[in-house]
PDB file of C-alpha atoms in Angstrom:
ATOM      1  CA  MET A   1      14.674 -14.017 -11.343  1.00 48.00           C
ATOM      2  CA  ARG A   2      17.354 -11.664 -10.012  1.00 48.00           C
ATOM      3  CA  ALA A   3      16.995  -9.016  -7.324  1.00 34.00           C
ATOM      4  CA  ASP A   4      16.821  -6.257  -9.916  1.00 48.00           C
ATOM      5  CA  ALA A   5      13.830  -7.956 -11.498  1.00 46.00           C
ATOM      6  CA  PRO A   6      10.257  -6.627 -11.165  1.00 45.00           C
ATOM      7  CA  VAL A   7       8.345  -6.847  -7.913  1.00 43.00           C
ATOM      8  CA  ALA A   8       7.742 -10.344  -6.566  1.00 42.00           C
ATOM      9  CA  LYS A   9       4.201 -11.809  -6.395  1.00 53.00           C
ATOM     10  CA  ASP A  10       3.281  -9.938  -9.552  1.00 57.00           C
ATOM     11  CA  HIS A  11       1.258 -12.320 -11.701  1.00 69.00           C
ATOM     12  CA  ARG A  12       1.378 -10.296 -14.904  1.00 76.00           C
ATOM     13  CA  PRO A  13       3.471 -11.562 -17.832  1.00 89.00           C
ATOM     14  CA  VAL A  14       7.184 -11.126 -17.183  1.00 90.00           C
ATOM     15  CA  TYR A  15       7.730  -8.904 -20.219  1.00 91.00           C
ATOM     16  CA  ILE A  16       5.147  -6.422 -18.870  1.00 88.00           C
ATOM     17  CA  GLN A  17       6.873  -6.381 -15.478  1.00 85.00           C
ATOM     18  CA  ILE A  18      10.221  -5.766 -17.149  1.00 90.00           C
ATOM     19  CA  ALA A  19       8.728  -2.985 -19.283  1.00 88.00           C
ATOM     20  CA  GLU A  20       7.442  -1.299 -16.124  1.00 81.00           C
ATOM     21  CA  THR A  21      10.839  -1.460 -14.462  1.00 83.00           C
ATOM     22  CA  LEU A  22      12.584  -0.145 -17.577  1.00 87.00           C
ATOM     23  CA  ARG A  23      10.002   2.624 -17.816  1.00 84.00           C
ATOM     24  CA  ALA A  24      10.826   3.668 -14.247  1.00 75.00           C
ATOM     25  CA  ARG A  25      14.543   3.649 -15.049  1.00 79.00           C
ATOM     26  CA  ILE A  26      14.033   5.788 -18.148  1.00 83.00           C
ATOM     27  CA  VAL A  27      11.876   8.354 -16.352  1.00 75.00           C
ATOM     28  CA  SER A  28      14.217   8.530 -13.357  1.00 65.00           C
ATOM     29  CA  GLY A  29      17.305   9.302 -15.443  1.00 71.00           C
ATOM     30  CA  PHE A  30      18.941   5.931 -14.768  1.00 76.00           C
ATOM     31  CA  TYR A  31      20.098   5.852 -18.405  1.00 82.00           C
ATOM     32  CA  ASP A  32      21.808   8.745 -20.174  1.00 78.00           C
ATOM     33  CA  ASP A  33      20.871   8.291 -23.834  1.00 88.00           C
ATOM     34  CA  LYS A  34      21.182   4.632 -24.770  1.00 92.00           C
ATOM     35  CA  ILE A  35      19.751   1.725 -22.777  1.00 92.00           C
ATOM     36  CA  ASP A  36      21.541  -1.576 -22.261  1.00 91.00           C
ATOM     37  CA  GLY A  37      21.564  -4.061 -25.135  1.00 92.00           C
ATOM     38  CA  GLU A  38      19.038  -6.872 -25.373  1.00 94.00           C
ATOM     39  CA  LEU A  39      21.525  -9.594 -24.437  1.00 94.00           C
ATOM     40  CA  LYS A  40      22.724  -7.693 -21.373  1.00 93.00           C
ATOM     41  CA  LEU A  41      19.149  -7.041 -20.234  1.00 94.00           C
ATOM     42  CA  ALA A  42      18.252 -10.692 -20.810  1.00 94.00           C
ATOM     43  CA  ALA A  43      21.198 -11.731 -18.628  1.00 93.00           C
ATOM     44  CA  GLN A  44      20.219  -9.253 -15.888  1.00 89.00           C
ATOM     45  CA  TRP A  45      16.704 -10.679 -15.634  1.00 90.00           C
ATOM     46  CA  GLN A  46      17.617 -14.237 -16.599  1.00 93.00           C
ATOM     47  CA  VAL A  47      14.989 -14.333 -19.331  1.00 94.00           C
ATOM     48  CA  SER A  48      15.049 -14.947 -23.069  1.00 95.00           C
ATOM     49  CA  ARG A  49      16.024 -12.278 -25.543  1.00 94.00           C
ATOM     50  CA  ARG A  50      12.506 -12.469 -26.999  1.00 95.00           C
ATOM     51  CA  THR A  51      11.044 -11.512 -23.604  1.00 95.00           C
ATOM     52  CA  ILE A  52      13.262  -8.416 -23.550  1.00 95.00           C
ATOM     53  CA  GLN A  53      12.229  -7.570 -27.104  1.00 95.00           C
ATOM     54  CA  GLN A  54       8.565  -7.734 -26.090  1.00 95.00           C
ATOM     55  CA  ALA A  55       9.234  -5.368 -23.172  1.00 94.00           C
ATOM     56  CA  LEU A  56      11.107  -2.922 -25.397  1.00 95.00           C
ATOM     57  CA  GLU A  57       8.357  -2.984 -28.005  1.00 94.00           C
ATOM     58  CA  ILE A  58       5.914  -1.679 -25.390  1.00 93.00           C
ATOM     59  CA  LEU A  59       8.166   1.275 -24.620  1.00 93.00           C
ATOM     60  CA  VAL A  60       8.788   1.993 -28.300  1.00 94.00           C
ATOM     61  CA  ARG A  61       5.022   2.138 -28.876  1.00 92.00           C
ATOM     62  CA  GLU A  62       4.692   4.497 -25.921  1.00 88.00           C
ATOM     63  CA  GLY A  63       7.242   6.799 -27.517  1.00 91.00           C
ATOM     64  CA  LEU A  64       9.792   6.461 -24.714  1.00 91.00           C
ATOM     65  CA  LEU A  65      12.344   4.569 -26.822  1.00 95.00           C
ATOM     66  CA  VAL A  66      13.467   4.694 -30.430  1.00 95.00           C
ATOM     67  CA  ARG A  67      15.413   2.012 -32.269  1.00 92.00           C
ATOM     68  CA  GLN A  68      18.322   2.851 -34.567  1.00 90.00           C
ATOM     69  CA  HIS A  69      19.233  -0.063 -36.803  1.00 86.00           C
ATOM     70  CA  GLY A  70      22.720  -1.340 -36.129  1.00 85.00           C
ATOM     71  CA  MET A  71      23.259   1.121 -33.270  1.00 90.00           C
ATOM     72  CA  GLY A  72      20.863   0.088 -30.510  1.00 91.00           C
ATOM     73  CA  THR A  73      17.881   1.440 -28.632  1.00 94.00           C
ATOM     74  CA  PHE A  74      17.890   5.044 -27.462  1.00 95.00           C
ATOM     75  CA  ILE A  75      15.758   7.147 -25.134  1.00 92.00           C
ATOM     76  CA  ASN A  76      13.355   9.505 -26.871  1.00 91.00           C
ATOM     77  CA  ARG A  77      13.712  12.579 -24.655  1.00 85.00           C
ATOM     78  CA  LYS A  78      10.796  14.384 -26.260  1.00 84.00           C
ATOM     79  CA  GLY A  79       8.599  11.356 -25.628  1.00 83.00           C
ATOM     80  CA  VAL A  80       9.678  11.199 -21.984  1.00 80.00           C
ATOM     81  CA  GLU A  81       9.059  14.919 -21.444  1.00 72.00           C
ATOM     82  CA  LYS A  82       5.658  14.672 -23.106  1.00 71.00           C
ATOM     83  CA  ARG A  83       4.486  11.752 -20.989  1.00 68.00           C
ATOM     84  CA  TYR A  84       6.175  12.303 -17.624  1.00 66.00           C
ATOM     85  CA  HIS A  85       6.854  15.374 -15.503  1.00 61.00           C
ATOM     86  CA  ALA A  86       8.927  15.176 -12.336  1.00 64.00           C
ATOM     87  CA  ILE A  87       7.789  17.395  -9.467  1.00 67.00           C
ATOM     88  CA  ALA A  88      10.318  19.383  -7.463  1.00 67.00           C
ATOM     89  CA  SER A  89      10.392  18.793  -3.743  1.00 70.00           C
ATOM     90  CA  ILE A  90       9.012  21.581  -1.588  1.00 61.00           C
ATOM     91  CA  THR A  91      12.469  22.296  -0.222  1.00 61.00           C
ATOM     92  CA  GLU A  92      13.903  22.380  -3.764  1.00 65.00           C
ATOM     93  CA  SER A  93      11.383  25.105  -4.513  1.00 66.00           C
ATOM     94  CA  LEU A  94      13.123  27.232  -1.886  1.00 64.00           C
ATOM     95  CA  VAL A  95      16.222  27.202  -4.059  1.00 64.00           C
ATOM     96  CA  GLY A  96      14.128  28.684  -6.836  1.00 60.00           C
ATOM     97  CA  GLN A  97      13.443  31.622  -4.516  1.00 62.00           C
ATOM     98  CA  GLY A  98      17.163  32.426  -4.337  1.00 66.00           C
ATOM     99  CA  LEU A  99      17.744  30.659  -1.008  1.00 68.00           C
ATOM    100  CA  LYS A 100      20.652  28.273  -0.446  1.00 74.00           C
ATOM    101  CA  PRO A 101      19.612  25.876   2.299  1.00 77.00           C
ATOM    102  CA  ASP A 102      21.980  23.585   4.183  1.00 84.00           C
ATOM    103  CA  TYR A 103      20.606  20.675   6.188  1.00 88.00           C
ATOM    104  CA  THR A 104      21.176  19.149   9.603  1.00 91.00           C
ATOM    105  CA  VAL A 105      19.758  15.648  10.065  1.00 93.00           C
ATOM    106  CA  LEU A 106      17.552  15.496  13.169  1.00 95.00           C
ATOM    107  CA  GLU A 107      16.175  11.972  12.744  1.00 95.00           C
ATOM    108  CA  SER A 108      16.739   9.221  10.177  1.00 96.00           C
ATOM    109  CA  GLY A 109      15.602   5.629  10.478  1.00 96.00           C
ATOM    110  CA  GLU A 110      12.724   3.177  10.589  1.00 96.00           C
ATOM    111  CA  VAL A 111       9.763   3.971  12.841  1.00 97.00           C
ATOM    112  CA  PRO A 112       6.200   2.630  13.156  1.00 97.00           C
ATOM    113  CA  ALA A 113       3.828   4.215  10.646  1.00 96.00           C
ATOM    114  CA  GLY A 114       1.391   6.795  11.969  1.00 95.00           C
ATOM    115  CA  GLU A 115      -2.241   6.957  10.960  1.00 94.00           C
ATOM    116  CA  ALA A 116      -1.568   9.280   8.004  1.00 93.00           C
ATOM    117  CA  GLU A 117       1.128   6.964   6.641  1.00 96.00           C
ATOM    118  CA  GLN A 118      -0.994   3.866   7.201  1.00 96.00           C
ATOM    119  CA  ARG A 119      -3.860   5.359   5.208  1.00 95.00           C
ATOM    120  CA  PHE A 120      -1.784   6.730   2.331  1.00 96.00           C
ATOM    121  CA  PHE A 121       0.674   3.834   2.023  1.00 96.00           C
ATOM    122  CA  GLY A 122      -2.012   1.200   2.623  1.00 95.00           C
ATOM    123  CA  LEU A 123      -0.164  -0.281   5.613  1.00 94.00           C
ATOM    124  CA  GLU A 124      -1.398  -2.309   8.549  1.00 93.00           C
ATOM    125  CA  GLU A 125      -1.034  -1.095  12.111  1.00 92.00           C
ATOM    126  CA  GLY A 126       2.499  -1.702  13.366  1.00 92.00           C
ATOM    127  CA  ALA A 127       4.085  -1.579   9.890  1.00 95.00           C
ATOM    128  CA  MET A 128       7.351   0.329   9.590  1.00 96.00           C
ATOM    129  CA  ILE A 129       8.140   3.362   7.460  1.00 97.00           C
ATOM    130  CA  TYR A 130      11.333   5.398   7.058  1.00 97.00           C
ATOM    131  CA  ARG A 131      11.329   8.796   8.779  1.00 97.00           C
ATOM    132  CA  HIS A 132      13.858  11.403   7.646  1.00 96.00           C
ATOM    133  CA  LYS A 133      13.745  14.725   9.467  1.00 96.00           C
ATOM    134  CA  ARG A 134      16.019  17.685   8.725  1.00 93.00           C
ATOM    135  CA  LEU A 135      16.516  21.305   9.736  1.00 93.00           C
ATOM    136  CA  ALA A 136      17.049  23.609   6.740  1.00 89.00           C
ATOM    137  CA  VAL A 137      19.310  26.592   7.391  1.00 89.00           C
ATOM    138  CA  SER A 138      20.063  29.463   5.017  1.00 83.00           C
ATOM    139  CA  ASP A 139      22.859  31.976   5.688  1.00 84.00           C
ATOM    140  CA  GLY A 140      23.157  30.673   9.219  1.00 87.00           C
ATOM    141  CA  LYS A 141      19.478  31.213  10.008  1.00 89.00           C
ATOM    142  CA  PRO A 142      16.946  28.383  10.502  1.00 92.00           C
ATOM    143  CA  LEU A 143      14.479  28.288   7.648  1.00 88.00           C
ATOM    144  CA  ALA A 144      12.345  25.143   7.869  1.00 91.00           C
ATOM    145  CA  VAL A 145      11.899  21.786   9.576  1.00 94.00           C
ATOM    146  CA  VAL A 146      11.383  19.056   6.978  1.00 92.00           C
ATOM    147  CA  SER A 147       9.976  15.688   8.081  1.00 95.00           C
ATOM    148  CA  THR A 148       9.484  13.079   5.358  1.00 96.00           C
ATOM    149  CA  SER A 149       7.937   9.631   5.813  1.00 97.00           C
ATOM    150  CA  LEU A 150       8.848   7.162   3.055  1.00 97.00           C
ATOM    151  CA  ASN A 151       7.181   3.919   2.003  1.00 97.00           C
ATOM    152  CA  LEU A 152       9.544   1.017   2.711  1.00 95.00           C
ATOM    153  CA  ALA A 153       7.285  -1.330   0.739  1.00 92.00           C
ATOM    154  CA  VAL A 154       8.746   0.202  -2.449  1.00 92.00           C
ATOM    155  CA  LEU A 155      12.056   1.465  -1.019  1.00 93.00           C
ATOM    156  CA  GLU A 156      13.566  -1.655   0.527  1.00 88.00           C
ATOM    157  CA  GLY A 157      16.994  -1.080   2.043  1.00 90.00           C
ATOM    158  CA  LEU A 158      16.598   2.716   2.268  1.00 93.00           C
ATOM    159  CA  GLU A 159      19.195   4.438   4.468  1.00 94.00           C
ATOM    160  CA  LEU A 160      19.531   8.234   4.540  1.00 93.00           C
ATOM    161  CA  SER A 161      21.411   9.077   7.742  1.00 90.00           C
ATOM    162  CA  ALA A 162      24.356  10.499   5.770  1.00 87.00           C
ATOM    163  CA  LEU A 163      22.241  12.338   3.200  1.00 85.00           C
ATOM    164  CA  SER A 164      23.480  15.864   2.542  1.00 71.00           C
ATOM    165  CA  GLY A 165      21.872  16.569  -0.836  1.00 75.00           C
ATOM    166  CA  SER A 166      18.559  16.108  -2.588  1.00 79.00           C
ATOM    167  CA  LEU A 167      16.274  13.359  -1.303  1.00 87.00           C
ATOM    168  CA  TYR A 168      14.412  13.215  -4.611  1.00 85.00           C
ATOM    169  CA  LYS A 169      17.697  12.671  -6.431  1.00 81.00           C
ATOM    170  CA  VAL A 170      18.438   9.633  -4.237  1.00 86.00           C
ATOM    171  CA  LEU A 171      14.985   8.216  -4.922  1.00 88.00           C
ATOM    172  CA  ARG A 172      15.464   8.683  -8.673  1.00 81.00           C
ATOM    173  CA  GLU A 173      19.011   7.391  -8.990  1.00 79.00           C
ATOM    174  CA  ARG A 174      19.039   4.591  -6.400  1.00 85.00           C
ATOM    175  CA  PHE A 175      15.482   3.304  -6.634  1.00 87.00           C
ATOM    176  CA  GLY A 176      14.243   4.504 -10.028  1.00 81.00           C
ATOM    177  CA  ARG A 177      11.342   6.302  -8.328  1.00 85.00           C
ATOM    178  CA  THR A 178      10.282   9.783  -9.463  1.00 83.00           C
ATOM    179  CA  VAL A 179       7.473  11.748  -7.811  1.00 84.00           C
ATOM    180  CA  VAL A 180       5.117  12.698 -10.639  1.00 78.00           C
ATOM    181  CA  VAL A 181       1.853  13.254  -8.749  1.00 80.00           C
ATOM    182  CA  ALA A 182       1.680  15.249  -5.512  1.00 83.00           C
ATOM    183  CA  ASP A 183      -1.182  16.523  -3.415  1.00 86.00           C
ATOM    184  CA  ASP A 184      -0.024  19.571  -1.455  1.00 85.00           C
ATOM    185  CA  LYS A 185      -1.734  21.473   1.337  1.00 86.00           C
ATOM    186  CA  TYR A 186      -0.479  24.755   2.791  1.00 84.00           C
ATOM    187  CA  MET A 187      -1.776  26.368   5.969  1.00 88.00           C
ATOM    188  CA  PRO A 188      -0.710  28.819   8.697  1.00 90.00           C
ATOM    189  CA  VAL A 189      -0.263  27.237  12.136  1.00 92.00           C
ATOM    190  CA  ALA A 190       1.204  28.130  15.529  1.00 94.00           C
ATOM    191  CA  ALA A 191       4.664  26.788  16.347  1.00 94.00           C
ATOM    192  CA  ASP A 192       4.738  24.160  19.082  1.00 96.00           C
ATOM    193  CA  ALA A 193       7.597  23.972  21.581  1.00 96.00           C
ATOM    194  CA  GLU A 194       9.825  21.732  19.408  1.00 96.00           C
ATOM    195  CA  ILE A 195       9.371  23.772  16.224  1.00 96.00           C
ATOM    196  CA  ALA A 196       9.801  27.045  18.093  1.00 96.00           C
ATOM    197  CA  ALA A 197      13.123  25.861  19.557  1.00 96.00           C
ATOM    198  CA  LEU A 198      14.427  24.650  16.181  1.00 96.00           C
ATOM    199  CA  LEU A 199      13.392  27.795  14.297  1.00 95.00           C
ATOM    200  CA  LYS A 200      14.389  30.114  17.181  1.00 95.00           C
ATOM    201  CA  LEU A 201      10.887  31.485  17.659  1.00 94.00           C
ATOM    202  CA  GLU A 202       8.588  31.984  20.607  1.00 94.00           C
ATOM    203  CA  GLU A 203       6.198  29.119  21.210  1.00 95.00           C
ATOM    204  CA  GLY A 204       2.897  29.900  19.505  1.00 94.00           C
ATOM    205  CA  ALA A 205       4.503  32.157  16.890  1.00 93.00           C
ATOM    206  CA  PRO A 206       2.939  31.928  13.398  1.00 92.00           C
ATOM    207  CA  VAL A 207       4.628  29.542  10.958  1.00 92.00           C
ATOM    208  CA  PHE A 208       3.595  27.955   7.695  1.00 90.00           C
ATOM    209  CA  LEU A 209       2.906  24.228   7.320  1.00 92.00           C
ATOM    210  CA  ALA A 210       3.113  22.396   3.998  1.00 89.00           C
ATOM    211  CA  ILE A 211       1.931  18.784   3.722  1.00 92.00           C
ATOM    212  CA  ARG A 212       2.664  16.653   0.669  1.00 92.00           C
ATOM    213  CA  GLN A 213       1.488  13.195  -0.364  1.00 93.00           C
ATOM    214  CA  GLY A 214       3.512  12.044  -3.374  1.00 91.00           C
ATOM    215  CA  ARG A 215       3.181   9.136  -5.802  1.00 89.00           C
ATOM    216  CA  ASP A 216       5.779   7.857  -8.246  1.00 86.00           C
ATOM    217  CA  GLN A 217       5.540   7.150 -11.979  1.00 77.00           C
ATOM    218  CA  THR A 218       3.918   3.757 -11.338  1.00 80.00           C
ATOM    219  CA  GLY A 219       1.233   5.276  -9.115  1.00 84.00           C
ATOM    220  CA  ALA A 220       2.758   3.827  -5.937  1.00 91.00           C
ATOM    221  CA  PRO A 221       2.456   6.022  -2.806  1.00 95.00           C
ATOM    222  CA  LEU A 222       5.988   7.158  -2.012  1.00 95.00           C
ATOM    223  CA  GLU A 223       6.108   9.962   0.554  1.00 96.00           C
ATOM    224  CA  VAL A 224       4.220  11.913   3.174  1.00 96.00           C
ATOM    225  CA  SER A 225       6.092  15.106   4.041  1.00 95.00           C
ATOM    226  CA  ARG A 226       5.476  17.848   6.586  1.00 94.00           C
ATOM    227  CA  ILE A 227       7.482  21.049   6.147  1.00 91.00           C
ATOM    228  CA  VAL A 228       7.202  23.818   8.720  1.00 93.00           C
ATOM    229  CA  MET A 229       8.593  27.070   7.352  1.00 88.00           C
ATOM    230  CA  LEU A 230       9.355  30.473   8.789  1.00 84.00           C
ATOM    231  CA  PRO A 231       6.736  33.061   7.822  1.00 71.00           C
ATOM    232  CA  VAL A 232       9.104  35.037   5.606  1.00 54.00           C
ATOM    233  CA  PRO A 233       8.001  36.928   2.483  1.00 52.00           C
ATOM    234  CA  LEU A 234       8.038  34.108  -0.039  1.00 47.00           C
ATOM    235  CA  ASP A 235       6.433  33.086  -3.305  1.00 50.00           C
ATOM    236  CA  ILE A 236       5.819  29.355  -3.555  1.00 49.00           C
ATOM    237  CA  SER A 237       5.343  27.886  -7.023  1.00 48.00           C
ATOM    238  CA  ILE A 238       3.197  24.774  -6.972  1.00 46.00           C
ATOM    239  CA  ARG A 239       3.190  22.564 -10.050  1.00 44.00           C
ATOM    240  CA  ASN A 240       1.367  19.299  -9.579  1.00 44.00           C
ATOM    241  CA  VAL A 241       1.492  17.180 -12.683  1.00 42.00           C
ATOM    242  CA  GLY A 242       0.136  13.750 -13.313  1.00 42.00           C
ATOM    243  CA  PHE A 243       1.271  11.499 -16.127  1.00 42.00           C
ATOM    244  CA  ALA A 244      -0.341   9.944 -19.137  1.00 40.00           C
ATOM    245  CA  ALA A 245      -0.279   6.291 -18.209  1.00 40.00           C
ATOM    246  CA  ALA A 246       0.121   3.604 -20.842  1.00 39.00           C
ATOM    247  CA  GLU A 247      -3.343   2.283 -20.016  1.00 41.00           C
ATOM    248  CA  PRO A 248      -6.266   4.744 -19.624  1.00 38.00           C
ATOM    249  CA  ASP A 249      -7.538   2.855 -16.570  1.00 43.00           C
ATOM    250  CA  ASN A 250      -4.279   3.710 -14.778  1.00 43.00           C
ATOM    251  CA  ARG A 251      -4.530   7.450 -15.382  1.00 42.00           C
ATOM    252  CA  SER A 252      -4.438   9.488 -12.201  1.00 42.00           C
ATOM    253  CA  PRO A 253      -7.443  11.708 -11.424  1.00 42.00           C
ATOM    254  CA  ALA A 254      -4.836  14.484 -11.008  1.00 42.00           C
ATOM    255  CA  ALA A 255      -3.310  13.882 -14.429  1.00 42.00           C
ATOM    256  CA  LYS A 256      -4.256  17.302 -15.758  1.00 44.00           C
ATOM    257  CA  GLU A 257      -1.433  19.793 -15.386  1.00 43.00           C
ATOM    258  CA  TRP A 258      -2.074  22.948 -13.403  1.00 40.00           C
ATOM    259  CA  THR A 259       0.118  25.704 -12.029  1.00 41.00           C
ATOM    260  CA  TYR A 260      -0.464  28.629  -9.709  1.00 40.00           C
ATOM    261  CA  MET A 261       1.436  31.033  -7.508  1.00 40.00           C
ATOM    262  CA  VAL A 262       0.823  31.763  -3.842  1.00 41.00           C
ATOM    263  CA  GLY A 263       2.348  34.896  -2.326  1.00 41.00           C
ATOM    264  CA  PHE A 264       2.844  35.299   1.417  1.00 39.00           C
ATOM    265  CA  GLY A 265       3.551  38.475   3.307  1.00 39.00           C
ATOM    266  CA  ASP A 266       5.396  39.275   6.500  1.00 39.00           C
ATOM    267  CA  PHE A 267       3.116  37.350   8.921  1.00 36.00           C
ATOM    268  CA  LYS A 268       4.088  39.551  11.883  1.00 38.00           C
ATOM    269  CA  SER A 269       3.213  37.964  15.201  1.00 36.00           C
ATOM    270  CA  ASP A 270       1.657  41.185  16.511  1.00 39.00           C
ATOM    271  CA  GLY A 271      -0.887  41.113  13.685  1.00 37.00           C
ATOM    272  CA  LYS A 272       0.303  44.403  12.162  1.00 36.00           C
TER     273      LYS A 272
END
């Protein structure tokens, strides 16, 4: 089976594995409107056409695909929107506040997983993860320090040192992974020496910390992010959305959609 085939050591029937991979591609925007033909897909995975047909039938029943006789198989956008909801990254939410952040890469590469990553990713001590750390600047002023740890078990070959745009876009387009479930925590903290220097604050000044643990459309743990933001007047929209899995047993406990707004004031260091 080729490198673009489903994950190795998966003992489920091949057509189910292929359906899962195609599902990820559909949700991530890999295809525009029409998916590849059955013969092309069969050649990609080196399987029979009947195996591809079985995989497509699953996705048709789920409402993600629709067949048009003599024309091919097309993505049912309404079905995709109904079943899956991508979550914006925390830094992308800053754009929604009218800010235009630019990024400077501070760190990008493989490092040993910390305790938080080991627990969330299910890794053994000494396992490697990918750490990508950036400074977000808006109008020449530092805005936030964004440190994201990514699960190399599902992102083999990841390399982000030249990344200048959206991390989530890279994960969608290059790996077919879309964050659809995220647990976020927000809390005020005091800036340590490193954060204070990067954000041009005094050490101990109040800042805001956001922590995210994100899973993709298959339920795989994908990211652990820590974002330290300046305490500027800011409304943060949080929209954590699960997805209706094909099998009820796979439904996330967080699959019910919920939305709320959190407003923050000036957070003056003198307490006034």
